[in-house]
Coordinates of C-alpha atoms and ligand atoms in Angstrom, one line a residue:
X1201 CA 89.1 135.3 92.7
X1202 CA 86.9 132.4 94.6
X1203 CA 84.1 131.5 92.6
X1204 CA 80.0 131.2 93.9
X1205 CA 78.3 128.1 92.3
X1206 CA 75.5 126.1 93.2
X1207 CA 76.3 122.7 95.3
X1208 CA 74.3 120.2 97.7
X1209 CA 74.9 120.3 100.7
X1210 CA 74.0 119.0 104.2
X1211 CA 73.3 121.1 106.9
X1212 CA 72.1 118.7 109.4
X1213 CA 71.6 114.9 110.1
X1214 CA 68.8 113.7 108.9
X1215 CA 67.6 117.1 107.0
X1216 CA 67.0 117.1 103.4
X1217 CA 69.8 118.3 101.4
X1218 CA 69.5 121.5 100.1
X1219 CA 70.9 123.4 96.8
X1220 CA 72.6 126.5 97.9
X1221 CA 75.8 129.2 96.6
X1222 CA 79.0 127.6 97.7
X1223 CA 82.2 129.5 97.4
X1224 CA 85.5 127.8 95.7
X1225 CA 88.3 129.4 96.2
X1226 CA 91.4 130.0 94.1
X1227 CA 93.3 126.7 93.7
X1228 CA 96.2 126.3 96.3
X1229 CA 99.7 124.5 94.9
X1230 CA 98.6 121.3 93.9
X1231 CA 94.5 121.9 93.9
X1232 CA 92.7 122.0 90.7
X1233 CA 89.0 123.4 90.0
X1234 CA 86.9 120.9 88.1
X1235 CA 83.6 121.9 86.7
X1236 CA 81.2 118.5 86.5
X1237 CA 79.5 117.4 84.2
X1238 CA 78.1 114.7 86.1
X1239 CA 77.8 113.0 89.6
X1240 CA 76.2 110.1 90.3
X1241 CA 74.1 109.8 93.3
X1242 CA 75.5 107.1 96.1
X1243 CA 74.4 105.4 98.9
X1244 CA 77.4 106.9 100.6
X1245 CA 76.0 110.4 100.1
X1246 CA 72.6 109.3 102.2
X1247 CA 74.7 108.3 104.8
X1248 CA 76.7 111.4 104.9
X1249 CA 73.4 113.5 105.0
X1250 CA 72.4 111.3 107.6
X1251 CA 75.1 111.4 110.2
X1252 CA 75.9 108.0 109.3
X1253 CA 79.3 108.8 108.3
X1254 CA 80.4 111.9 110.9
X1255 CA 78.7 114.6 112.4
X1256 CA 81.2 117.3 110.4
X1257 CA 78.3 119.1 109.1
X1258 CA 78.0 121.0 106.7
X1259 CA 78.6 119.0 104.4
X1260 CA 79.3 119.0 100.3
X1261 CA 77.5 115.8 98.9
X1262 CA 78.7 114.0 95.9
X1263 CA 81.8 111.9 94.7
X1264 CA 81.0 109.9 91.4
X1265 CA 82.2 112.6 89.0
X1266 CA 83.4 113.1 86.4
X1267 CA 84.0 117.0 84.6
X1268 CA 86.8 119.2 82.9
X1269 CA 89.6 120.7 84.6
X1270 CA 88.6 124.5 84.5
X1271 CA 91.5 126.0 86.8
X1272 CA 95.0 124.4 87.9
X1273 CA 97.4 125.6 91.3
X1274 CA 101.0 126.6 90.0
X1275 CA 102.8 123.1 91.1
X1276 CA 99.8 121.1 88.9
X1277 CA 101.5 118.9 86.4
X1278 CA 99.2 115.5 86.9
X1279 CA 96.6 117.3 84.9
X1280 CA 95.6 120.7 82.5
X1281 CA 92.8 123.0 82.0
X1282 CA 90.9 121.3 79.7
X1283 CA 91.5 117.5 80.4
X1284 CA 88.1 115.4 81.0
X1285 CA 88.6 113.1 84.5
X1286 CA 87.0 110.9 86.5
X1287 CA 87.4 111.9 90.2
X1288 CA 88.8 109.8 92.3
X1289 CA 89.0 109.4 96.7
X1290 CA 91.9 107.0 96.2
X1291 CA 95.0 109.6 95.1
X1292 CA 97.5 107.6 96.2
X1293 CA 100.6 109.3 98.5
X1294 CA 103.6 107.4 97.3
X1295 CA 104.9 107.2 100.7
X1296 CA 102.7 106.0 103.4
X1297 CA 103.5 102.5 104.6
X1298 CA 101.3 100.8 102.7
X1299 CA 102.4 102.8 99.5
X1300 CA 106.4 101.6 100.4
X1301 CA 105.7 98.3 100.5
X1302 CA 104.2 98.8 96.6
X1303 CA 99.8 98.2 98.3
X1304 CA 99.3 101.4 96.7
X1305 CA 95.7 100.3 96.5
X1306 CA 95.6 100.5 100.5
X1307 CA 96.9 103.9 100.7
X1308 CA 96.6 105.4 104.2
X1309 CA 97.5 109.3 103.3
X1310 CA 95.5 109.9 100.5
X1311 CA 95.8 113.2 98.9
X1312 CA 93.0 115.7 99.1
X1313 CA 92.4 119.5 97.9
X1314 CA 94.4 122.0 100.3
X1315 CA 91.6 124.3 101.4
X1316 CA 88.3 123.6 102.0
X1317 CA 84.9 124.8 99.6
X1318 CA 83.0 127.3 102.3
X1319 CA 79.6 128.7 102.4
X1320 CA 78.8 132.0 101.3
X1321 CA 79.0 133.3 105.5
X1322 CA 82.8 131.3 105.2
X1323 CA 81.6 128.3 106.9
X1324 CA 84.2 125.0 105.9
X1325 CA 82.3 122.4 104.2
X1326 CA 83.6 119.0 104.1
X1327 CA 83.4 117.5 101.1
X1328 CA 82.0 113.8 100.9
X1329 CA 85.0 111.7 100.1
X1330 CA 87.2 114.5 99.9
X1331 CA 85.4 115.7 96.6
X1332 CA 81.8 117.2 96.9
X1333 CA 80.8 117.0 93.4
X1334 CA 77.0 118.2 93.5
X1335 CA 77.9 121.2 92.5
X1336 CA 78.8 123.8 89.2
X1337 CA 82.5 123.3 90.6
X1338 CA 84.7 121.6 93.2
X1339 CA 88.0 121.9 94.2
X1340 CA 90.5 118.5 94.6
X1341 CA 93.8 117.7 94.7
X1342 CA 95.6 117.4 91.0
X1343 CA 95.5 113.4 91.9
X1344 CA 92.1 112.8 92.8
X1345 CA 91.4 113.9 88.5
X1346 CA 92.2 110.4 86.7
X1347 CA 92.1 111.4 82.8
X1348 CA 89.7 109.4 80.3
X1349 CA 89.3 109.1 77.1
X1350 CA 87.6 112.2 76.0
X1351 CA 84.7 109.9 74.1
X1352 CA 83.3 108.4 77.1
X1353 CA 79.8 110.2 78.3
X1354 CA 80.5 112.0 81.7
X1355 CA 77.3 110.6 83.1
X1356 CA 78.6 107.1 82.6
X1357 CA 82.4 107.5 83.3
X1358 CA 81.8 109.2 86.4
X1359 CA 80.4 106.3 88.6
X1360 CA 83.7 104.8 87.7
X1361 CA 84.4 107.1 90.5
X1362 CA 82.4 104.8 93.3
X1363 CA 80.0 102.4 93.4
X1364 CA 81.0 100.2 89.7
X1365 CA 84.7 100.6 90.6
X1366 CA 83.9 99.1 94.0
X1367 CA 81.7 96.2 92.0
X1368 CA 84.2 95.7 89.2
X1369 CA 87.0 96.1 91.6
X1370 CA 85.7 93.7 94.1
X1371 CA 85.4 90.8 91.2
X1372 CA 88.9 91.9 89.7
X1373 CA 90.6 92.9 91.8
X1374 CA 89.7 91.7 95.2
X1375 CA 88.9 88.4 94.5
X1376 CA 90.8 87.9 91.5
X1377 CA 88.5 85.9 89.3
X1378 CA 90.2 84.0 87.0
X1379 CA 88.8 82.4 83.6
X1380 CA 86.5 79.4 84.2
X1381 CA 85.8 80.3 87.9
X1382 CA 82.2 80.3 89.8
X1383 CA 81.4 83.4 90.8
X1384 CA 78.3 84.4 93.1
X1385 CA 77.1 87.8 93.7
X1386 CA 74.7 88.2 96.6
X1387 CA 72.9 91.9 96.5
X1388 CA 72.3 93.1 92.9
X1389 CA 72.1 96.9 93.2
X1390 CA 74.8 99.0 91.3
X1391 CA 77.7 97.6 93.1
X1392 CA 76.6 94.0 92.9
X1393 CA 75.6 94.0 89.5
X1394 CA 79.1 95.9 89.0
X1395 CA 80.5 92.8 90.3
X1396 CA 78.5 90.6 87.9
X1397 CA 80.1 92.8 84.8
X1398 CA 83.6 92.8 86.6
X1399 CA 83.1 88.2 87.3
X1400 CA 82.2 88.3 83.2
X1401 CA 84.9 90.4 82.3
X1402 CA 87.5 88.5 83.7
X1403 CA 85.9 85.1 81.9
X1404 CA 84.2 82.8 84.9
X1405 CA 81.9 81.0 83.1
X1406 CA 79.5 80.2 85.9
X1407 CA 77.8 83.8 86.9
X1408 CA 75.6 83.3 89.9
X1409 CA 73.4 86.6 90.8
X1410 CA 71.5 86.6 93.7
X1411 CA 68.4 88.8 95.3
X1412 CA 64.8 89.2 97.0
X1413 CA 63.8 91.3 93.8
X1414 CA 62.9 89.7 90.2
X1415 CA 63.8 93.0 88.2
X1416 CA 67.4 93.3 89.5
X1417 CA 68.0 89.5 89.1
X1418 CA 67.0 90.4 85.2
X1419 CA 68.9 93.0 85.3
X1420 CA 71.8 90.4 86.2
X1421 CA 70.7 88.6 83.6
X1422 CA 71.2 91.0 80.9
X1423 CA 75.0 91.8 82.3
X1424 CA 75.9 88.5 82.0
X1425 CA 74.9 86.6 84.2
X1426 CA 74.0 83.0 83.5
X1427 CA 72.2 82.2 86.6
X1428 CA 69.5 83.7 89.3
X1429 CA 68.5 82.4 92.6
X1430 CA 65.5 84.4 94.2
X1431 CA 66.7 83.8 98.0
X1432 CA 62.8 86.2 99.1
X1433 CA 62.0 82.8 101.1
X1434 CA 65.3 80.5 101.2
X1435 CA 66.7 80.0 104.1
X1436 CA 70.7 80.0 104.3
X1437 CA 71.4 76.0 104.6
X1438 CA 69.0 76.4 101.3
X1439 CA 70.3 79.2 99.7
X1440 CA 73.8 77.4 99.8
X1441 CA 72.6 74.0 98.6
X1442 CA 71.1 76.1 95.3
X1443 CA 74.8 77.8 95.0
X1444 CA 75.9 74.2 95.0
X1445 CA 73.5 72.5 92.7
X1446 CA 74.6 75.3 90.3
X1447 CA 78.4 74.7 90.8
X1448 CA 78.9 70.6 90.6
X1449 CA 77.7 70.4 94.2
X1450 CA 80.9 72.1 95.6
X1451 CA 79.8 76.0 95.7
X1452 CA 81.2 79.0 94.0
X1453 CA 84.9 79.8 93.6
X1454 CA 84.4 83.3 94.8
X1455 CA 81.8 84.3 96.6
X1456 CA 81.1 88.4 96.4
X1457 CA 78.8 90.1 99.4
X1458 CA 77.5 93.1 98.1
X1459 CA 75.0 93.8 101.0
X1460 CA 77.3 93.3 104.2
X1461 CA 74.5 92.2 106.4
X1462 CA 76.0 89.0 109.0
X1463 CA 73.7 86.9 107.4
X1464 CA 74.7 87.5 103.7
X1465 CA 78.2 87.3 104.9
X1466 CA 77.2 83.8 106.7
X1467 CA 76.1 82.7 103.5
X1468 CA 78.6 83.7 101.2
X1469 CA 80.9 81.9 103.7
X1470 CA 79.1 78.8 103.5
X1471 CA 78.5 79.1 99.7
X1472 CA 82.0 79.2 98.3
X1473 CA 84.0 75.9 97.5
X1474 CA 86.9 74.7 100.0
X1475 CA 89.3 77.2 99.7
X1476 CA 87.3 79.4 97.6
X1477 CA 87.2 83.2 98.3
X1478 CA 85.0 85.4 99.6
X1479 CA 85.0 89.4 99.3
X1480 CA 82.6 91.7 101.5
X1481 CA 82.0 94.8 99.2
X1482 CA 78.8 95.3 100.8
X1483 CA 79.5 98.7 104.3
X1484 CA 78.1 96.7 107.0
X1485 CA 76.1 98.8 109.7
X1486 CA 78.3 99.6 112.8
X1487 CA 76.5 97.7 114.9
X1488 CA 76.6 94.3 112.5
X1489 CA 78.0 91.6 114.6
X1490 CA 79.3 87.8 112.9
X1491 CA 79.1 84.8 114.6
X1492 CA 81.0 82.0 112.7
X1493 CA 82.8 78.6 114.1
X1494 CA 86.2 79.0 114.1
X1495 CA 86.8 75.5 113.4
X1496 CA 84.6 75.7 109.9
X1497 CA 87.1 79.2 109.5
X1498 CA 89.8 77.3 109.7
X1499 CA 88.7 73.5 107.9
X1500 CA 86.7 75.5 104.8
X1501 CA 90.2 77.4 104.2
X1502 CA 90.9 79.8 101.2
X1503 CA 90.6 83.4 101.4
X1504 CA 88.3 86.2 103.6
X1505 CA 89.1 89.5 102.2
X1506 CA 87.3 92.8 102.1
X1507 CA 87.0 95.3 99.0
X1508 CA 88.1 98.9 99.7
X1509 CA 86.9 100.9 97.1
X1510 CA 87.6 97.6 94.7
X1511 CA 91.0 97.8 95.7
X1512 CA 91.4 99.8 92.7
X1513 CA 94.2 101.9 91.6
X1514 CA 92.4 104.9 89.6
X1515 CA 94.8 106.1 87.3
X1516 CA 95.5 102.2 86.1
X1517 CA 91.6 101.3 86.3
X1518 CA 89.6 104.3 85.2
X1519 CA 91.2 104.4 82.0
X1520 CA 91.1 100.9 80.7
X1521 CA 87.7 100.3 82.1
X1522 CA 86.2 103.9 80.2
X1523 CA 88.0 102.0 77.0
X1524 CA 86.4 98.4 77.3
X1525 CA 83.6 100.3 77.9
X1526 CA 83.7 102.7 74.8
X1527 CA 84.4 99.2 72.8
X1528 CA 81.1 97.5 73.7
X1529 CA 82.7 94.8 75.8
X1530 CA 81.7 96.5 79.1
X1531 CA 78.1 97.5 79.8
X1532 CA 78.8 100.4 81.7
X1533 CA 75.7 102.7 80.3
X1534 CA 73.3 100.1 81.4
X1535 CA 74.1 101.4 85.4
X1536 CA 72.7 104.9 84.4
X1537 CA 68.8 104.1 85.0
X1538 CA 67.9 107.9 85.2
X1539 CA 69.3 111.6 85.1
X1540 CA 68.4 114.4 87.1
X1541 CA 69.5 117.9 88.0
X1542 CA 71.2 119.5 91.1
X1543 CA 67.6 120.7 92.1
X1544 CA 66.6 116.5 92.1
X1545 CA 69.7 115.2 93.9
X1546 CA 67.5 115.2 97.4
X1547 CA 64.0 113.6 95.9
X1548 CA 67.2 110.9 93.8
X1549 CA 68.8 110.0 97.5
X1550 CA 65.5 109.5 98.6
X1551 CA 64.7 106.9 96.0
X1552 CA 68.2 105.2 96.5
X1553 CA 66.7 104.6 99.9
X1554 CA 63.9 102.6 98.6
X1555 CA 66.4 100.8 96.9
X1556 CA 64.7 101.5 93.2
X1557 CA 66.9 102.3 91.3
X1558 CA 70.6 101.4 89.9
X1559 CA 72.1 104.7 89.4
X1560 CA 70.2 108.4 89.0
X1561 CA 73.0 110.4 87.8
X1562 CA 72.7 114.6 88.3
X1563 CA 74.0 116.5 85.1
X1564 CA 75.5 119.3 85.7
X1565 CA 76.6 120.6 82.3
Ligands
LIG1785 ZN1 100.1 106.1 100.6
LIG1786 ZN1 79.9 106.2 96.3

């Protein structure tokens, strides 16, 4: 029998989101019925009530989640009723070109549920990310549902699900820090900050956070970071030349852009050592344009990659990072800044818009 909870959903660009009765239905083959515990709320979830990401309205907001498997289809073997997970947008096909030449991490067929959530008159709602997770229930595929360990607090292992994977992933995975590197983190919301727990984590001993705002550079601070420029009135050439002075007048090894505007990207370019790296975490507007010299592409060298999702793979990531995290040597509680309900998820995206807050995480158990 489909099931009536409450979700969040959007009914039109640039309307609040609104709590109403969605209907879940029965789990196809491989779909299984998660009820959350927790979702956290992302900046991807503004833009979805926003039209920013498509104009398939209505749609089901939420996808930093994590819950227990309530309900499984009759093929389900990845997961049972019962298991705690972390849900996932990355559930990897096996068999898409990217996954046969063993880049899982860029899969281009992810795996989603087999029917869609509906509202109460039958109207399809298209979840964000292929999980809508503002809700009492949602329905995914078996593969979006990475299992944790069972000790981990859902309202902390469930941003695994986004923005921190994208942060840690982008310093771990991405750019590959390794042990004694320079790392500089422009942008220090929750995926920049991320970034600064993911540069610590793998060992570089030079941790450069960077912002216009005091608190989040303490906030850097207290994840490790052992440096903060305040770039409110810097200019780039000056910017780089404080990235220098901090980095034996040579610039960071890796370089991470966790904002995505041209001229953060200009200046992580310029900010990184010769042949350093530099990763763009930050979703750039659609109309963002870069103008760079080629010839200072080609003479500074090294590496220009971008971070999708942190490159992560979820069922090899979630769980390791939930256990660091569970043994003190990851600070992952420290991202939840404030809790809410279903009811607060619209007043929470509104704050994320003000850019207040790391993470406001809705509990729904
Ligand atoms: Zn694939
Ligand atoms: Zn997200």
């Amino acid at each position: 029998m489909p099931t009536t909870v409450k979700g969040v959903i959007a009914r039109r660009a640039n309307e609040p989101a609104e709590l109403t009765d969605i209907v879940i239905p029965d789990p196809g083959p491989n779909d299984v019925i998660v009820d959350i515990e927790a979702c956290g709320v992302c900046h991807t979830d503004l833009a979805y009530r926003d039209g920013a990401v498509s104009d398939d309205f209505p749609f089901l907001l939420g996808h930093e989640a994590a819950g227990r498997v309530s309900a499984i289809g009759e093929d389900v073997t990845h997961v049972a009723e019962g298991d705690f997970v972390v849900l996932n947008w990355r559930a990897v096909c096996g068999d898409c070109r990217a996954c046969r030449r063993g880049e899982q991490e860029y899969c281009f067929d992810t795996h989603n549920a087999s029917q869609q959530m509906t509202l109460e008159d039958g109207t399809a709602l298209e979840a964000a990310l292929g999980i809508g997770a503002f809700s009492e229930k949602t329905l995914v595929h078996e593969k979006q549902c990475t299992k944790v360990s069972e000790e981990a607090r859902p309202e902390v292992a469930g941003l695994l699900g986004c923005g921190l994977m994208a942060g840690l992933g982008a310093a771990l995975n991405t750019g590959e820090v390794r042990r004694g590197e320079s790392v500089a983190v422009i942008g220090l919301g929750g995926v920049g900050s991320a970034a600064i727990a993911g540069a610590v984590l793998a060992g570089a001993t030079t941790v450069i956070g960077l912002d216009i705002v005091e608190e989040k550079l303490q906030a850097g601070k207290d994840l490790g970071a052992t440096h903060t420029i305040n770039t409110k009135d810097l200019d780039r050439d000056q910017i780089v030349e404080k990235v220098q002075a901090l980095t034996g007048g040579f610039g960071a090894d890796v370089v991470i852009d966790a904002v995505g505007l041209p001229s953060t990207y200009e200046t992580a370019f310029y900010a990184r050592d010769l042949a350093g790296r530099v990763v763009l975490v930050g979703v750039p507007h659609p109309d963002a344009e870069l103008s760079i010299p080629l010839a200072d592409v080609f003479s500074r060298g090294g590496s220009l990659k971008s971070a999708w999702y942190g490159d992560c793979l979820p069922e090899r990531d979630f769980p390791y990072l939930t256990d660091l995290y569970l043994q003190g040597r990851l600070p992952l509680e420290r991202f939840v800044t404030g809790t809410t309900d279903l009811a607060g998820v619209e007043d929470a995206l509104n704050s994320l818009h003000k850019g207040e807050v790391l993470r406001t995480v809705a509990v729904t158990r």
